[in-house]
Coordinates of C-alpha atoms and ligand atoms in Angstrom, one line a residue:
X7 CA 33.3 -1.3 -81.3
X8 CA 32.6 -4.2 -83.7
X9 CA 28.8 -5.0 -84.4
X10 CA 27.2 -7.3 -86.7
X11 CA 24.2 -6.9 -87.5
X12 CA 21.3 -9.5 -89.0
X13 CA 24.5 -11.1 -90.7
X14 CA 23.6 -13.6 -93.2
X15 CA 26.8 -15.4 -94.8
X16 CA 28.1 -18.6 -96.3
X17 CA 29.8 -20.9 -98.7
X18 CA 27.7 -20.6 -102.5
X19 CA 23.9 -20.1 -102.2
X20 CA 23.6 -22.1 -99.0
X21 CA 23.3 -20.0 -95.9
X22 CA 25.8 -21.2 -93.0
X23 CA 24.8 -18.5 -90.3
X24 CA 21.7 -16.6 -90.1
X25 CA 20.8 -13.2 -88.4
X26 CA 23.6 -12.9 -86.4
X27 CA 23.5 -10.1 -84.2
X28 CA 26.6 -9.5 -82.0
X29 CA 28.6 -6.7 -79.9
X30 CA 31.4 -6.4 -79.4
X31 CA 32.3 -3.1 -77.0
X32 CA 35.6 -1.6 -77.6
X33 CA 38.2 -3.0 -75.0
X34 CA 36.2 -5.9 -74.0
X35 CA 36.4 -9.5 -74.4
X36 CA 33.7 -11.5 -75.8
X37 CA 33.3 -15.4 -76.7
X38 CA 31.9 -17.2 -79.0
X39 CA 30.6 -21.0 -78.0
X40 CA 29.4 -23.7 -79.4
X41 CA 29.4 -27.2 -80.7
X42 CA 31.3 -28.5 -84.0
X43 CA 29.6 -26.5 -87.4
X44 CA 27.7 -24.1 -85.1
X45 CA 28.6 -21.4 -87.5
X46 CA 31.7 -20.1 -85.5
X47 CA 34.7 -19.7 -87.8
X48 CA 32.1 -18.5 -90.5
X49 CA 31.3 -15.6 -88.4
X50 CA 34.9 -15.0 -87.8
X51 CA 35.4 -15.4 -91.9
X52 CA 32.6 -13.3 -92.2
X53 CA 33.7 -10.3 -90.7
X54 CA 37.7 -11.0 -92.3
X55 CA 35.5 -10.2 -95.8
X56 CA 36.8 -13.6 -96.2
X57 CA 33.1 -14.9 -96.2
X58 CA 30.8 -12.9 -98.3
X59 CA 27.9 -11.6 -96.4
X60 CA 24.3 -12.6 -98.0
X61 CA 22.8 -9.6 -96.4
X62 CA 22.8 -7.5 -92.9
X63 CA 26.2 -5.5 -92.0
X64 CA 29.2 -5.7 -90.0
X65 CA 30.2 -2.0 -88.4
X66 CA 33.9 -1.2 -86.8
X67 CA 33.0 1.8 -85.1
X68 CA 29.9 2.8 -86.8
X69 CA 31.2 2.5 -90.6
X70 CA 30.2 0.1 -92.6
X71 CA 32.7 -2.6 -93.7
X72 CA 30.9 -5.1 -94.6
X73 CA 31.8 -5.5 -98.9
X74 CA 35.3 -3.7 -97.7
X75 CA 38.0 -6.5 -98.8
X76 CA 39.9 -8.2 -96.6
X77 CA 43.2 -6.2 -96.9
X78 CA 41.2 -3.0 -95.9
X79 CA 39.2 -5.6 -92.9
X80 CA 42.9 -5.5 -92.1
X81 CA 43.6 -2.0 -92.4
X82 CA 40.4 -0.7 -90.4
X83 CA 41.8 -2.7 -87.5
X84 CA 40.7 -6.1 -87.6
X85 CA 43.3 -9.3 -87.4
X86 CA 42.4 -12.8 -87.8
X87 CA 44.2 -15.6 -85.7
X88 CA 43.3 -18.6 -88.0
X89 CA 41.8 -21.7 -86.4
X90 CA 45.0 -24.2 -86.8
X91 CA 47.5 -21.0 -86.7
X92 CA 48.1 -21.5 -90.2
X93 CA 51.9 -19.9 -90.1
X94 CA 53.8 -20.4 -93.3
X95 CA 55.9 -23.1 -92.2
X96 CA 58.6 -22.6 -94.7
X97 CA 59.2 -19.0 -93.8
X98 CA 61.5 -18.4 -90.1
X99 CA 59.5 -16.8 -87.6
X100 CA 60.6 -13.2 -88.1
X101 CA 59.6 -13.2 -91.6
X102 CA 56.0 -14.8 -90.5
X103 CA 55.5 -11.3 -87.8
X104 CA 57.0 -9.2 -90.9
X105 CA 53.8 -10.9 -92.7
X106 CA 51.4 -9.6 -89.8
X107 CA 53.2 -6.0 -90.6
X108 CA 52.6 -5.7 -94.8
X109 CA 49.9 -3.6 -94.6
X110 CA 51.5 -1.2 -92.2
X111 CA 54.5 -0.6 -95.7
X112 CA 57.4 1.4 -94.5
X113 CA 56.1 2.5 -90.8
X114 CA 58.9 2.7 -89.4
X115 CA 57.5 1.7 -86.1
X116 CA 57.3 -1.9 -87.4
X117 CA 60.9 -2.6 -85.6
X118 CA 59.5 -1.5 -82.7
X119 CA 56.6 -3.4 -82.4
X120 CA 58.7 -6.7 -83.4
X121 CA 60.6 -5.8 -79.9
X122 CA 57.5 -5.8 -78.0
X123 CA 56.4 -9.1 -79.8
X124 CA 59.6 -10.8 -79.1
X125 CA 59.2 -9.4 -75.5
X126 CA 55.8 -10.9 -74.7
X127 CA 56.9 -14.4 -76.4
X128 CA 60.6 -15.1 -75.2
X129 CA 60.6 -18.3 -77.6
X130 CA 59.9 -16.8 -80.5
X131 CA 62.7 -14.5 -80.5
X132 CA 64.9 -17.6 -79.3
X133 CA 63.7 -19.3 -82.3
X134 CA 63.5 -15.9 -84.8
X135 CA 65.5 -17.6 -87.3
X136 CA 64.2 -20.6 -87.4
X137 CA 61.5 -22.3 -89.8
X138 CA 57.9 -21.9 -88.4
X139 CA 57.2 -25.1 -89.2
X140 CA 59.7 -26.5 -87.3
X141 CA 58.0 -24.9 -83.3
X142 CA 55.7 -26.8 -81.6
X143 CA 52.0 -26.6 -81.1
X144 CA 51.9 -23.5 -78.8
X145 CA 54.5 -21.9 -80.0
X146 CA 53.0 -21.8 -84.1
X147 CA 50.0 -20.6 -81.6
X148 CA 52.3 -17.4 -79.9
X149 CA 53.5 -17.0 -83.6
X150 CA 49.8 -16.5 -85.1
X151 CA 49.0 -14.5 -82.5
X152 CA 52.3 -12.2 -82.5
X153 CA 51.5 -12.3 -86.3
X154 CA 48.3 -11.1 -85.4
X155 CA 49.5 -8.2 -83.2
X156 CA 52.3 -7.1 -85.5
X157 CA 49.4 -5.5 -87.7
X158 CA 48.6 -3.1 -84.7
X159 CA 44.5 -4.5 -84.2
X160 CA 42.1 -3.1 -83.0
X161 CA 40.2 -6.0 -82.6
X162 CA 41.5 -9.6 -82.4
X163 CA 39.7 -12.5 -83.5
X164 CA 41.0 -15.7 -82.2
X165 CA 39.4 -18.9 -83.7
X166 CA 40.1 -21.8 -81.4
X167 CA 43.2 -20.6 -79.7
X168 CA 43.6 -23.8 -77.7
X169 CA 43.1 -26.7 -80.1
X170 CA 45.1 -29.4 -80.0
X171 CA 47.2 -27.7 -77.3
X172 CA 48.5 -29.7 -74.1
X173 CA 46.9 -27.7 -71.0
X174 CA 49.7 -25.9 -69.8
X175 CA 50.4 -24.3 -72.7
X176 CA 46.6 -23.6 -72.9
X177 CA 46.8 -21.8 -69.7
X178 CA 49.6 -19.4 -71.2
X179 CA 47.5 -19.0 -74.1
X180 CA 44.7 -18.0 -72.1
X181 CA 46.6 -16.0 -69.9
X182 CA 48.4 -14.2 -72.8
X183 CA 45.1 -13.2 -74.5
X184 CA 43.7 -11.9 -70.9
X185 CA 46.9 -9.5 -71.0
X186 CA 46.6 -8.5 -74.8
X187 CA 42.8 -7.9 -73.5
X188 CA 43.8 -5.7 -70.6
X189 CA 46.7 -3.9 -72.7
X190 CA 43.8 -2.2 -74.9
X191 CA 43.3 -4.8 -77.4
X192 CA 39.5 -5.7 -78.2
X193 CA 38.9 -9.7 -78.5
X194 CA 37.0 -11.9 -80.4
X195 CA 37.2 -15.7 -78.8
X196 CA 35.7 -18.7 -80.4
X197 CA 36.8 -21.6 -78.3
X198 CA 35.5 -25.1 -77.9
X199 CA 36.7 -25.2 -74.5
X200 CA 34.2 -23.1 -72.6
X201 CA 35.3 -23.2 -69.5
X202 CA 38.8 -21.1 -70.1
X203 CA 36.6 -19.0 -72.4
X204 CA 34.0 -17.8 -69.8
X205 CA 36.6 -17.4 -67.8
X206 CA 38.5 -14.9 -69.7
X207 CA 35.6 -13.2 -71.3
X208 CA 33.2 -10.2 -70.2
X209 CA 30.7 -11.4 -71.9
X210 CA 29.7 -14.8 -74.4
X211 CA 27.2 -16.1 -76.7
X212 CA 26.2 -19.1 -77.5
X213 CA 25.1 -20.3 -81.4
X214 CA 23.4 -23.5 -82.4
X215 CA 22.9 -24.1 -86.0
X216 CA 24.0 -21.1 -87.5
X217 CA 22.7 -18.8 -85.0
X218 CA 22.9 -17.2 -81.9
X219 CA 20.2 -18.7 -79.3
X220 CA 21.4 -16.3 -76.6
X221 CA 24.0 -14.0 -74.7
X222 CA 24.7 -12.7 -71.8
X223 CA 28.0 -11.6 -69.4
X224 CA 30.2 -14.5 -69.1
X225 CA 29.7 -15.0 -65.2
X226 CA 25.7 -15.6 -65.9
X227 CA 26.7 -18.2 -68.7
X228 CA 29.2 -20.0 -66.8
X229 CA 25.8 -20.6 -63.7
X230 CA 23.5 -21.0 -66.5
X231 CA 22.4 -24.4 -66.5
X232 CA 22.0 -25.4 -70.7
X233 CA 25.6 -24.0 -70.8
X234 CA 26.2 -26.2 -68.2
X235 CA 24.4 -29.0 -69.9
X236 CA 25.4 -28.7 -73.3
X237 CA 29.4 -26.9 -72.8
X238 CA 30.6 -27.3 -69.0
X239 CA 29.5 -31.0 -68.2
X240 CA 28.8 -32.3 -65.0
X241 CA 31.1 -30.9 -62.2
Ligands
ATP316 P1 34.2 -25.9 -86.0 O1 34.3 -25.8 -84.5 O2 34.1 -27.3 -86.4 O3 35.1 -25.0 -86.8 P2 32.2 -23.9 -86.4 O4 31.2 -23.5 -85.3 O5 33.3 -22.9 -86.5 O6 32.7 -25.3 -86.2 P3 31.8 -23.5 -89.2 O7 33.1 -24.0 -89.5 O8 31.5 -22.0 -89.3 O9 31.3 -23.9 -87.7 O10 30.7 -24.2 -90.1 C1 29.3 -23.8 -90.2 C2 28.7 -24.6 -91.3 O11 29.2 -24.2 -92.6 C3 28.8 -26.1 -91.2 O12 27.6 -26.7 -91.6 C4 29.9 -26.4 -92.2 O13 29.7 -27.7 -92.8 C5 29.7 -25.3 -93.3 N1 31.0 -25.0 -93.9 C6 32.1 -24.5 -93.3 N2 33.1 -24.3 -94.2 C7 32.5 -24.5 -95.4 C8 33.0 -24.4 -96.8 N3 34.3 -24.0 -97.0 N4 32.2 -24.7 -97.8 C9 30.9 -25.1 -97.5 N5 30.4 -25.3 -96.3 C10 31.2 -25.0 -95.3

C-alpha cells in the first residue's frame, strides 16, 4: 500500500502541493484529476524522491520512504511513467526496457520479463531494434510503460498516459493499464481525461490548487455533479 501523508513538496522555498493525504490500497487503482498546475505530476515527483518533500511522509507498506533517493524509490517498488514518456530516443527499444531493468543488476530473470513485455506489446518487439525515437505517439507510450514494468513495480505511477494520443490508441492504453491493474500491479493514474480515468479506477481524487478538495470510489465521482461540472462536461 502507498500512503502519503500531510505531504508538503515543491520546486525552492515555494510550496506547490500542500497536505496531501492519499491511499493507495495494494492492487487497486486510483486517479488523480484535475485541471492544468493542480499539483498532479508534483505529487507523482514527490513520491519518485524526485521532489523533495517540505514535510509529512510518504509510506510503501508502512516504511518510511520519504528522504529514500530515487534509485532506492525504485528499488522499494515504485516506477514512474513520465508525463511525455520521455524514452531516450537515440537508444532502440530493447536497450530503453534494459533501462527500466538497471536496478534489478544481473537477475537473471530480466530475459524473462523482456518476453513477457514484448508479449503484451507485439510492436515493440517488431520494432526492438529500432530507435525509440523513431515509434509513434502510442507506441513511445507502450515503451515507457514496458520500461516501467521491466523494473518489476509494485506500484505504477502513470502521469498523463493519454496525452497527445489519437483515441484509439487511448483506448489500448487504457485497456492495457486495466490488465497490468488486474495482473497484480498497484496504479497510480493522473489523467486529464477523466472520463477513461474514472472509468478504470476504483477509486479518484480530485486536487485544486495544490490540494486535494475530495475523494471518493470512482463510480460516486463519475455521478458527482462538480466532477461533472468542472471534468466531465455536459452530456
Ligand atoms: P499539468 O497537468 O499541467 O502537468 P499538474 O496538476 O501536474 O499540471 P504540476 O505540474 O504539479 O501540476 O504543477 C503544480 C505547480 O507547481 C504549478 O503552479 C506549477 O507552475 C509549479 N511547478 C511545476 N514544475 C515546476 C518547476 N520545475 N519549478 C517551479 N515550479 C513548478
Amino acid at each position: 500500500m502507498l500512503e502519503l501523508v500531510k505531504l508538503t513538496s515543491g520546486y525552492g522555498s515555494v510550496a506547490a502541493v500542500e497536505d496531501i493525504d492519499l491511499t493507495v490500497p495494494a492492487g487497486t487503482c486510483v486517479c488523480l484529476i484535475g485541471a492544468n498546475g493542480a499539483g498532479k505530476t508534483t505529487t507523482l515527483l514527490t513520491i519518485c524522491g524526485l521532489v523533495r518533500a517540505f514535510s509529512g511522509a510518504v509510506r510503501l507498506d508502512g516504511r518510511d520512504v520519504t528522504r529514500s533517493p530515487a534509485d532506492r524509490i525504485v528499488r522499494a517498488g515504485v516506477s514512474l511513467v513520465p508525463e511525455g514518456r520521455r524514452v531516450v530516443a537515440s537508444m532502440s527499444v530493447e536497450d530503453n526496457l534494459k533501462v527500466g531493468a538497471y536496478v534489478r543488476g544481473s537477475d537473471p530473470s530480466v530475459a524473462d520479463d523482456m518476453e513477457r513485455i514484448y508479449a503484451r506489446f507485439p510492436r515493440l518487439r517488431e520494432r526492438r531494434f529500432q530507435y525509440a525515437g523513431s515509434l509513434s505517439g502510442g507506441e513511445q507510450q507502450m515503451l515507457a510503460m514496458g520500461r516501467a514494468l521491466m523494473a518489476r513495480p509494485k506500484v505504477l505511477l502513470l502521469d498523463e498516459p493519454s496525452m497527445g494520443l489519437a483515441p484509439h490508441v487511448v483506448n489500448d492504453i487504457f485497456a492495457t493499464i486495466a490488465d497490468i491493474n488486474a495482473q497484480g500491479t498497484t496504479v497510480l493514474l493522473v489523467e486529464q481525461n477523466a472520463r477513461k480515468a474514472l472509468a478504470v479506477a476504483d477509486y479518484g481524487y480530485v486536487m485544486e490548487h495544490g490540494r486535494v478538495v475530495f475523494g471518493d470510489t470512482a463510480q460516486a465521482l463519475a455521478k458527482d455533479p462538480r466532477v461533472i461540472a468542472a471534468y466531465l462536461g455536459m452530456r
